[in-house]
Short mmCIF file of C-alpha atoms in Angstrom, two decimals:
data_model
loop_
_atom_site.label_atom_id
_atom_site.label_comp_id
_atom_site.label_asym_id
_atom_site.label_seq_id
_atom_site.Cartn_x
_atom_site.Cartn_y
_atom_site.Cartn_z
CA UNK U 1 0.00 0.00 0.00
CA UNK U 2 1.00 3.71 -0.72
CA UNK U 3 2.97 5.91 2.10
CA UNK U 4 1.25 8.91 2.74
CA UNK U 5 1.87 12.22 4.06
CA UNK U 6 0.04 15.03 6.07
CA UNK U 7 1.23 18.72 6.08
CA UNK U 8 -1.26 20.90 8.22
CA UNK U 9 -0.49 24.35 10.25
CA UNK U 10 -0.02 23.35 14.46
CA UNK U 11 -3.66 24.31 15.15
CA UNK U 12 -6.84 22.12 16.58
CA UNK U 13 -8.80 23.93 13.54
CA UNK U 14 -6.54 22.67 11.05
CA UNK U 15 -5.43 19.22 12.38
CA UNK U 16 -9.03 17.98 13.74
CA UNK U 17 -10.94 18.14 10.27
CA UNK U 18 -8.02 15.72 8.74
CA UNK U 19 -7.66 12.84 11.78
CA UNK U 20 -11.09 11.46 10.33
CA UNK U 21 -9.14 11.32 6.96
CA UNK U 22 -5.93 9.71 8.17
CA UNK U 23 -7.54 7.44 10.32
CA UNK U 24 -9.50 5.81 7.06
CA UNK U 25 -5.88 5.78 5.61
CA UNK U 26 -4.76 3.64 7.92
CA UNK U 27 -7.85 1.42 8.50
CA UNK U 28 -7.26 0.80 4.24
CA UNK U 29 -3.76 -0.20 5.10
CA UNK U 30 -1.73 2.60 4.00
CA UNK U 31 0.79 3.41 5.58
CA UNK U 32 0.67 7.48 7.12
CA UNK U 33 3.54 9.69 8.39
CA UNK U 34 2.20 12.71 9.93
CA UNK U 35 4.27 16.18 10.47
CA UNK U 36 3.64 18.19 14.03
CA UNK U 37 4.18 19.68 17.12
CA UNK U 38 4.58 18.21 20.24
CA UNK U 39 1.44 19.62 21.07
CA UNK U 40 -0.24 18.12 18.69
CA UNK U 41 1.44 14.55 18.63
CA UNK U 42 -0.48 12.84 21.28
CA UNK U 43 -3.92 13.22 19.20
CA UNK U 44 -1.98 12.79 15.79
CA UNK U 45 -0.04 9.25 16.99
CA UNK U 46 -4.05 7.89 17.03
CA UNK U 47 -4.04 7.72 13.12
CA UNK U 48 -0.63 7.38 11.95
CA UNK U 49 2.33 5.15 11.38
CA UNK U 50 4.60 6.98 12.29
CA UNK U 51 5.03 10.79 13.27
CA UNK U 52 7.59 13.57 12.28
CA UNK U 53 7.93 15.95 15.03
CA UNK U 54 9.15 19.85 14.68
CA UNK U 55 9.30 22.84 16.15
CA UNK U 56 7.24 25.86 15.18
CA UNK U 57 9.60 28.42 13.49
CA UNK U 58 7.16 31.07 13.63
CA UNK U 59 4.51 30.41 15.86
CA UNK U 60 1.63 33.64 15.16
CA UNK U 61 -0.39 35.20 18.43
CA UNK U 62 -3.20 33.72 16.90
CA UNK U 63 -5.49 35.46 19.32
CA UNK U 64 -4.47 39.04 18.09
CA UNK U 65 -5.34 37.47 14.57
CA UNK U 66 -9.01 39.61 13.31
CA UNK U 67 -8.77 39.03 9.65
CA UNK U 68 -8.87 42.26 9.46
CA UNK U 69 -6.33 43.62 5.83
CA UNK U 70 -3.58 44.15 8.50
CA UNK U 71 -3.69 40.77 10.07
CA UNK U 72 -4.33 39.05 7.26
CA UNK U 73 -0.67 40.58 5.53
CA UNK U 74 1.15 39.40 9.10
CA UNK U 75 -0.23 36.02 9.24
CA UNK U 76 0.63 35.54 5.44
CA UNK U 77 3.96 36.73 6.62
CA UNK U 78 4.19 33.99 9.29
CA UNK U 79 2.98 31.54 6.92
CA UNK U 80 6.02 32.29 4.93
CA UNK U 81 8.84 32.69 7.13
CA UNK U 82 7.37 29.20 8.77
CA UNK U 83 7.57 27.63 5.26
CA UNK U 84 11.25 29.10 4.55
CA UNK U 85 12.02 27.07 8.07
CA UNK U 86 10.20 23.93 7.32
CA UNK U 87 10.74 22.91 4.28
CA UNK U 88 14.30 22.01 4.43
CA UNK U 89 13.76 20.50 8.02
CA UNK U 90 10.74 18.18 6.51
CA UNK U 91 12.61 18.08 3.39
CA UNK U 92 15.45 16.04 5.03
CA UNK U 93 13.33 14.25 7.48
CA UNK U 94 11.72 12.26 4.95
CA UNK U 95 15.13 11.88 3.02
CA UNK U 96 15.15 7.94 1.74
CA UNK U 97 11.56 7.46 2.90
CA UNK U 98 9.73 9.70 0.42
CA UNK U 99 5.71 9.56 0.69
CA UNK U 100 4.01 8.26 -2.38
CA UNK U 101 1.35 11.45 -2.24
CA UNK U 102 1.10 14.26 -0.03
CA UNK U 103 -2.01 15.63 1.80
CA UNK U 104 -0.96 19.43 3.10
CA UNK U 105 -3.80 21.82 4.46
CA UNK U 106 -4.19 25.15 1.95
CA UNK U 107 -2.36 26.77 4.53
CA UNK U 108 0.60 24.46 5.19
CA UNK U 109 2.26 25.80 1.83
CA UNK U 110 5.49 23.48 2.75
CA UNK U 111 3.41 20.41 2.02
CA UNK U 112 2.67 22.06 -1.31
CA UNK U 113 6.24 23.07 -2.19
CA UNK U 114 7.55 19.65 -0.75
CA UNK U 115 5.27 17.72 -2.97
CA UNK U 116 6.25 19.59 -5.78
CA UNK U 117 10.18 18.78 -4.98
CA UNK U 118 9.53 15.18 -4.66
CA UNK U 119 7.43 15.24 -8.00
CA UNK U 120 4.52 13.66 -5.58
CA UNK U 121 1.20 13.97 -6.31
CA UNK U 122 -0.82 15.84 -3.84
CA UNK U 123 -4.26 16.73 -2.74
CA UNK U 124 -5.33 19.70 -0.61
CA UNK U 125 -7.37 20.15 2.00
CA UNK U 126 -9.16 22.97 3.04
CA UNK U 127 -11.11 22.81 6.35
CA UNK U 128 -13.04 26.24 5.54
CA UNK U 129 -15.01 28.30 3.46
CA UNK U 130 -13.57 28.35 0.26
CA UNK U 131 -13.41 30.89 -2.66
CA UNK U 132 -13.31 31.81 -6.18
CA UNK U 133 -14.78 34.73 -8.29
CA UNK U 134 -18.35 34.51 -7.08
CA UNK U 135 -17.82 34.59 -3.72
CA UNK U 136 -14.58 35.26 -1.44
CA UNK U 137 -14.53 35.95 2.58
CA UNK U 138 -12.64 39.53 1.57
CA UNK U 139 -15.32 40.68 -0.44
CA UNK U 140 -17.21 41.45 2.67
CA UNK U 141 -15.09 40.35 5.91
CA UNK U 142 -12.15 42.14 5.63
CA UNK U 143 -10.77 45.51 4.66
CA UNK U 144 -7.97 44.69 2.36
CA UNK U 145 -5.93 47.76 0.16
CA UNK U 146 -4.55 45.89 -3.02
CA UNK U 147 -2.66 48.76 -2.91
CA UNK U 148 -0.90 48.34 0.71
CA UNK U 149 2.60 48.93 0.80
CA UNK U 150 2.90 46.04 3.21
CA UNK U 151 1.12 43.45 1.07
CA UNK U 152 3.95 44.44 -2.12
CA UNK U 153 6.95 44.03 0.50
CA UNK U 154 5.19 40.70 0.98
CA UNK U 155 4.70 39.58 -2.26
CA UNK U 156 8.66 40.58 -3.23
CA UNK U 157 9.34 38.27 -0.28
CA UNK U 158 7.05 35.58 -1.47
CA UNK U 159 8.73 35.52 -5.23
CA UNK U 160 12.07 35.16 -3.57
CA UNK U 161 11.17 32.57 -1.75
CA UNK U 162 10.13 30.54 -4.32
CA UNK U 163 12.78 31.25 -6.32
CA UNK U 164 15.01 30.27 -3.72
CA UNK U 165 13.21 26.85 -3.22
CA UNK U 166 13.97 26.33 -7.31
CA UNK U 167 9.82 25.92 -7.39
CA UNK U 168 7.66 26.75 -10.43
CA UNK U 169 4.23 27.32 -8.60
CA UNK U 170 3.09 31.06 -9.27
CA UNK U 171 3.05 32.90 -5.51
CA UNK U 172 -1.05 33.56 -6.22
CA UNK U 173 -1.72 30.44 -6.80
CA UNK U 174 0.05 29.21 -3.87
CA UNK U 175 -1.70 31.75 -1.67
CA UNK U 176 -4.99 30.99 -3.33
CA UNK U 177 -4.63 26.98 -3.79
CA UNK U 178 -5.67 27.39 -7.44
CA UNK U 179 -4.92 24.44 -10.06
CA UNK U 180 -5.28 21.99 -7.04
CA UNK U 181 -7.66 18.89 -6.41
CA UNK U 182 -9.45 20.01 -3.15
CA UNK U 183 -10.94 18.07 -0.68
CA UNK U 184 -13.19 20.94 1.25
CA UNK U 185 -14.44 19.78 5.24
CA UNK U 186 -17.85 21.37 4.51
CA UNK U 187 -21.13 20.28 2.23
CA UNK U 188 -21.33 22.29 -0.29
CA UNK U 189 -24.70 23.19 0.96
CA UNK U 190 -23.32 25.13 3.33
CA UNK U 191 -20.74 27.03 0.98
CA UNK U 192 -21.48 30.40 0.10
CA UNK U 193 -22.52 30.07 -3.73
CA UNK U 194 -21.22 26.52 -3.62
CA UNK U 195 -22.74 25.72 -7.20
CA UNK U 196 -20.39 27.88 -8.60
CA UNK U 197 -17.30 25.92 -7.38
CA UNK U 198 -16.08 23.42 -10.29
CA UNK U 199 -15.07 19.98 -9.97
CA UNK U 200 -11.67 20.46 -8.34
CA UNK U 201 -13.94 21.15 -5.03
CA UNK U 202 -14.60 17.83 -3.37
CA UNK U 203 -17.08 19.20 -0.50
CA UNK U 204 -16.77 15.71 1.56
CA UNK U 205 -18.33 17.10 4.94
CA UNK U 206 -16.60 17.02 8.25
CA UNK U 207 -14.31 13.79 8.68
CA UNK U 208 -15.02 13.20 12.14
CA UNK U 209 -12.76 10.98 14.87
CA UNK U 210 -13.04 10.36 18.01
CA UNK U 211 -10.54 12.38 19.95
CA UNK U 212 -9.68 10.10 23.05
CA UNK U 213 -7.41 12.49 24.52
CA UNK U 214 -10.22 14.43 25.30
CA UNK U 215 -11.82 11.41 27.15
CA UNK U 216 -15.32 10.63 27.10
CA UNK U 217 -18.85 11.91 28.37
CA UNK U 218 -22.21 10.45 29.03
CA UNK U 219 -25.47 12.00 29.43
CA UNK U 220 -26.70 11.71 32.70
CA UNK U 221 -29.43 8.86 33.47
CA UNK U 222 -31.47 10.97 34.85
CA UNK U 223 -31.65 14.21 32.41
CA UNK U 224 -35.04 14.81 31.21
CA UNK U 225 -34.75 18.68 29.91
CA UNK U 226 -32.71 20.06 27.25
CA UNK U 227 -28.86 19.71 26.74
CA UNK U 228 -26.91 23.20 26.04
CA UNK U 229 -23.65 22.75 25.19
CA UNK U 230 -21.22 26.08 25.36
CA UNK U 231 -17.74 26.73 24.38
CA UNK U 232 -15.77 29.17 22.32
CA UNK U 233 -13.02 27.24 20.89
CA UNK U 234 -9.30 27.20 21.86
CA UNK U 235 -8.22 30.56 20.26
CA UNK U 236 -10.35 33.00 21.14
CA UNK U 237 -12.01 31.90 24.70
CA UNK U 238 -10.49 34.15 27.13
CA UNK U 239 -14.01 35.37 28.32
CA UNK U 240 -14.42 34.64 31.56
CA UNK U 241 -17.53 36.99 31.55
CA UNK U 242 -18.87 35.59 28.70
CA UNK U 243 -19.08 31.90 30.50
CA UNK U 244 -20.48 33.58 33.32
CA UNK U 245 -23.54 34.98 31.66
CA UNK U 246 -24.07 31.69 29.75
CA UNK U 247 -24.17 29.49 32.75
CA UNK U 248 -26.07 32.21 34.86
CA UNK U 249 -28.69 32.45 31.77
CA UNK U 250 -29.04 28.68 31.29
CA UNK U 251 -28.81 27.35 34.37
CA UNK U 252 -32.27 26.82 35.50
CA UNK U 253 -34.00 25.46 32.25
CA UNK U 254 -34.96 22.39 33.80
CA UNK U 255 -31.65 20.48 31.86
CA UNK U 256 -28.61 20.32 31.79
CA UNK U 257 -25.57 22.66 30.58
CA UNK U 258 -21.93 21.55 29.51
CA UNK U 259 -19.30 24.73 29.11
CA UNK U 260 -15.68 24.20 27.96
CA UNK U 261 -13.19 27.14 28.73
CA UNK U 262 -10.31 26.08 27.38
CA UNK U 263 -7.17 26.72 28.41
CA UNK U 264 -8.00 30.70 28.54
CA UNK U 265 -10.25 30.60 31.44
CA UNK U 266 -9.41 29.32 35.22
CA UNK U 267 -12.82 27.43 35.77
CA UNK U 268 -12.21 28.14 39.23
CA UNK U 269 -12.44 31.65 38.46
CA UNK U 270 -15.88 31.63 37.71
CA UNK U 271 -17.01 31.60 40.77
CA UNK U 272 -20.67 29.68 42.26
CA UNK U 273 -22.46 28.60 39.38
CA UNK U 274 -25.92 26.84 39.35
CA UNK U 275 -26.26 23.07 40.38
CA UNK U 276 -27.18 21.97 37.08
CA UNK U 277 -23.79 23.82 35.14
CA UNK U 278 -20.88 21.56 34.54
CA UNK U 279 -17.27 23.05 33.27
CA UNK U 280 -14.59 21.79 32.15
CA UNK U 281 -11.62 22.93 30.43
CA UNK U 282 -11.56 20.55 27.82
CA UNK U 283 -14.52 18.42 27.06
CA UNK U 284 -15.32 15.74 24.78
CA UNK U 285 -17.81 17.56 22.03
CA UNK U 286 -18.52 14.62 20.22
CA UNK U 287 -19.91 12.67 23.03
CA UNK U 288 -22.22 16.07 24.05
CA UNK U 289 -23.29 17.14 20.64
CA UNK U 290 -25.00 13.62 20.33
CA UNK U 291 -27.42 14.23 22.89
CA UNK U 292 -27.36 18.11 22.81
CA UNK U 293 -30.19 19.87 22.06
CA UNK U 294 -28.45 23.49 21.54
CA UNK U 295 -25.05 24.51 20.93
CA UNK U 296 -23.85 27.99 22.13
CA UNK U 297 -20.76 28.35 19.74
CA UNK U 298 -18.21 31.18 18.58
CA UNK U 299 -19.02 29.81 14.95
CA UNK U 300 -14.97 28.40 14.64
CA UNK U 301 -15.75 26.03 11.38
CA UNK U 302 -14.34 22.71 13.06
CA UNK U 303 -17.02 23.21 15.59
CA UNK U 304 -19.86 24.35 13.29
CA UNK U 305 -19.36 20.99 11.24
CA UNK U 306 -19.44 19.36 14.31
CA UNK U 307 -22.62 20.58 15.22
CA UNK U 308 -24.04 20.12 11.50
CA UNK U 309 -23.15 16.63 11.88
CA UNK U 310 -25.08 16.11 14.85
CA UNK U 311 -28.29 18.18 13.53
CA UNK U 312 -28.27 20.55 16.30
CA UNK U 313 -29.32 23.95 16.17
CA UNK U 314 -27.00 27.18 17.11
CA UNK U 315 -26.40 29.85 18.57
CA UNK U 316 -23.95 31.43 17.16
CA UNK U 317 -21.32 34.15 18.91
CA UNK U 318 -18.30 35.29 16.91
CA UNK U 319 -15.31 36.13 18.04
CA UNK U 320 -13.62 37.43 14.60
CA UNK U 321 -14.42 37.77 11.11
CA UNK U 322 -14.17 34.46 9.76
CA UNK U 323 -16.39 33.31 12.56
CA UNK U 324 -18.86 35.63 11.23
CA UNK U 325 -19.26 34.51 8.31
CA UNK U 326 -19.58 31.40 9.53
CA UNK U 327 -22.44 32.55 11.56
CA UNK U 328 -23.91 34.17 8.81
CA UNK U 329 -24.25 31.41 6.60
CA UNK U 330 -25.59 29.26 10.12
CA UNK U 331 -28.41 32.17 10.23
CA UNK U 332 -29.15 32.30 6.33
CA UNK U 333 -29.29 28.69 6.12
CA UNK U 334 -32.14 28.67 9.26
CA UNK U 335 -30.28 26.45 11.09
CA UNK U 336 -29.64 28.88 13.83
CA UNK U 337 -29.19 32.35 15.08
CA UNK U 338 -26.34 35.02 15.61
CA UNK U 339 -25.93 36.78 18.62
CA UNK U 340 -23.32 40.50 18.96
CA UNK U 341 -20.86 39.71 21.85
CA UNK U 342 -20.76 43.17 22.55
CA UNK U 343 -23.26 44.14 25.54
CA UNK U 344 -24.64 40.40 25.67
CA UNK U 345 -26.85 40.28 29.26
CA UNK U 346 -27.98 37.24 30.99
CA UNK U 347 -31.72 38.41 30.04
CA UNK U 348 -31.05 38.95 26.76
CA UNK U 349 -29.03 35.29 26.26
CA UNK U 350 -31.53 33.23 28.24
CA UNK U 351 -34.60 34.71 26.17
CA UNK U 352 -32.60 33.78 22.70
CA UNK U 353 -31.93 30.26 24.15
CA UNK U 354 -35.42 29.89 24.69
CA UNK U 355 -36.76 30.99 21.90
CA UNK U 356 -34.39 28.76 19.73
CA UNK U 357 -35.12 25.50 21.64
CA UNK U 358 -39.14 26.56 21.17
CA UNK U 359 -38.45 27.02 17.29
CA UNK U 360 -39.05 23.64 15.60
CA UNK U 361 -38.46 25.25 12.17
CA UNK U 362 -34.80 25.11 12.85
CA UNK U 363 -34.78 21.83 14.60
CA UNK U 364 -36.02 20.64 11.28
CA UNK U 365 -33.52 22.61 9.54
CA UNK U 366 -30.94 21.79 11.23
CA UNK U 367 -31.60 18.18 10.62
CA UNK U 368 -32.71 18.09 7.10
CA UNK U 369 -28.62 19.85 6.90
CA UNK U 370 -27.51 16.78 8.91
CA UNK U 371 -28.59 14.23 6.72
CA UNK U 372 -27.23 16.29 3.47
CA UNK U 373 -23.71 16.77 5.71
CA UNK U 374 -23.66 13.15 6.42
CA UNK U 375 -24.01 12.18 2.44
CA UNK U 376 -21.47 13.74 1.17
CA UNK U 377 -19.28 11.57 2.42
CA UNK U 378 -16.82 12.15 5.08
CA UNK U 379 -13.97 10.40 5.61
CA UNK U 380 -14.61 7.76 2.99
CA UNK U 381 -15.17 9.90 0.18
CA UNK U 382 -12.01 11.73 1.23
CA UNK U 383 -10.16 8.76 1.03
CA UNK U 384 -11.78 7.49 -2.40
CA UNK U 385 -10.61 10.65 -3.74
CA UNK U 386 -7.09 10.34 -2.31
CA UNK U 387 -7.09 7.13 -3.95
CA UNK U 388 -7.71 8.21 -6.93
CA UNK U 389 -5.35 10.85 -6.89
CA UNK U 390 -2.78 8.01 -6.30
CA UNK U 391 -3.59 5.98 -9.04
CA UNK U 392 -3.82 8.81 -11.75
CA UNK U 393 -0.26 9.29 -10.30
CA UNK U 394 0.25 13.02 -12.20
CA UNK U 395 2.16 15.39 -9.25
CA UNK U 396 0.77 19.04 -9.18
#
């Protein structure tokens, strides 16, 4: 069987959507060598053969990241100065054991260039909204000057780059992942003007795996009213306010609610919080989104999938731009609301929570978007497309 290769940036949002992926790798009998942090290794040794560890050379403050024109130049910056480090690093830890096809994330542009300098055929994977001419996250997100002094330096950077590397791949198509075959984490259903995306575009749906680190929860015996489950993701969860309100407004609804701080919030800190609130730093969503019955999010795309899968309906706070639009499309689609952060009261939380587990309109929403999620394929179709990448054989 074929030796395989993952590339992805060291992030939860960016590793998570592909373990589903490897996982069905391995189960086919391939055999899958996957590059990260020690951070990350733990969850990544669960679907791989074997595991190349590094060190970050330019780890971003991800929670200063906005999206916002300025941002976006610096972590395009970071991307680049961590793929001038990389690449020789993973370029001579795979030296006599090349992979037979590389899967890299759009953002891990190392697995990209290293593909290309092993003549490997590779597929990409992109576990968010994607874009093309009809529709693009900057169109209406960001604030972005074409014109921006900053983004030119950039760019002059970029070319050298390249040109140092000896690789042939035009800088905008690296940055925008054009002439690739994509496998995209989402149904199309849920992509903004997805029927305009060609055939390169494999929306698959969330890949899903178990992540045992995490451990495991069960619904209590006993729980007869409805399940709320609350977290804001591992960037941008430093709230402690935020968690307050949301246990203070759903506490008392007759159920049950689960909230996951993350590592930005001492759950000690919070303080007395009613009997029927559980926190936790980490939790394991999976096992709650099963049973849950709403799903107080920041809208972070791993999570939103997550939910989809599960057909349960959100509410949906954002913490940054791309979580917006995330929200957005949750709202559009009727398969949840949006809430503003800003000035968000315990009255004015506990009265949308109760209004959206009263709403059966989105329950059935949210469910008829479940079943479409779960056809498209997941993990399998990922891997049948892999597949076929490795038996047309052509690198890219």
């Amino acid at each position: 069987m074929a030796h395989i290769a993952f590339f992805t940036p060291a992030s939860s949002g960016h590793i998570n959507p592909t373990l589903g992926v490897a996982a069905e790798l391995l189960r086919r009998g391939h055999r899958v060598t996957y590059a990260t942090t020690d951070d990350y290794a733990e969850r990544v040794a669960e679907v791989s053969t074997r595991i190349v560890r590094y060190e970050e050379k330019h780890a971003g403050d991800f929670r200063s990241f906005k999206f916002t024109g300025r941002s976006l130049i610096d972590a395009m910056s970071a991307s680049l100065a961590e793929t001038a480090g990389l690449y020789p690093e993973l370029r001579d830890a795979f030296a006599g054991d090349r992979p037979d096809l590389v899967v890299h994330d759009n953002g891990a542009w190392w697995g990209r260039l290293l593909a290309e300098h092993w003549g490997t055929p590779s597929v990409q994977v992109c576990p968010m909204l994607v874009s093309n001419d009809s529709w693009s996250i900057s169109d209406r997100y960001t604030r972005f000057s074409a014109f921006s002094p900053r983004l030119w330096t950039f760019f002059v950077r970029l070319s050298k780059t390249l040109r140092d590397l000896g690789s042939s791949i035009p800088p905008k198509d690296l940055l925008s992942g054009a002439g690739k075959d994509s496998l995209v984490f989402i149904p199309r259903a849920f992509q903004y003007s997805g029927d305009t995306f060609d055939d390169s575009y494999h929306f698959v749906g969330p890949c899903l795996h178990p992540r045992r680190f995490l451990g495991t929860w069960q619904r209590p015996a006993d729980l007869e009213g409805p399940l709320v489950l609350v977290t804001l993701g591992t960037i941008y969860n430093q709230r402690p306010e935020f968690f307050r309100t949301c246990a203070e407004a759903c506490g008392g609804l007759g159920g049950r609610v689960v909230i996951a701080v993350g590592d930005g919030v001492d759950p000690a800190g919070l303080g007395a919080l009613p009997p029927d609130v559980e926190v936790h730093r980490y939790v394991a969503q999976l096992d709650v989104l099963a049973h849950a019955d709403l799903f107080i999010t920041h809208a972070g795309m791993g999570s939103t999938m997550e939910a989809l899968h599960h057909g349960v309906p959100m509410l949906a706070v954002p913490q940054m731009a791309e979580e917006q639009a995330n929200a957005d499309r949750i709202a559009e689609l009727g398969i949840g609301r949006t809430l503003d952060p800003a000035g968000l009261t315990v009255d004015t939380l506990r009265e949308a929570v109760r209004d959206l587990l009263a709403d059966d309109t989105v329950l059935r929403r949210a469910r008829a978007l479940r079943d479409e999620t779960r056809a498209a394929g997941g993990a399998p179709a990922a891997a049948d497309r892999i597949e076929a990448r490795l038996r047309d054989g052509a690198a890219v």
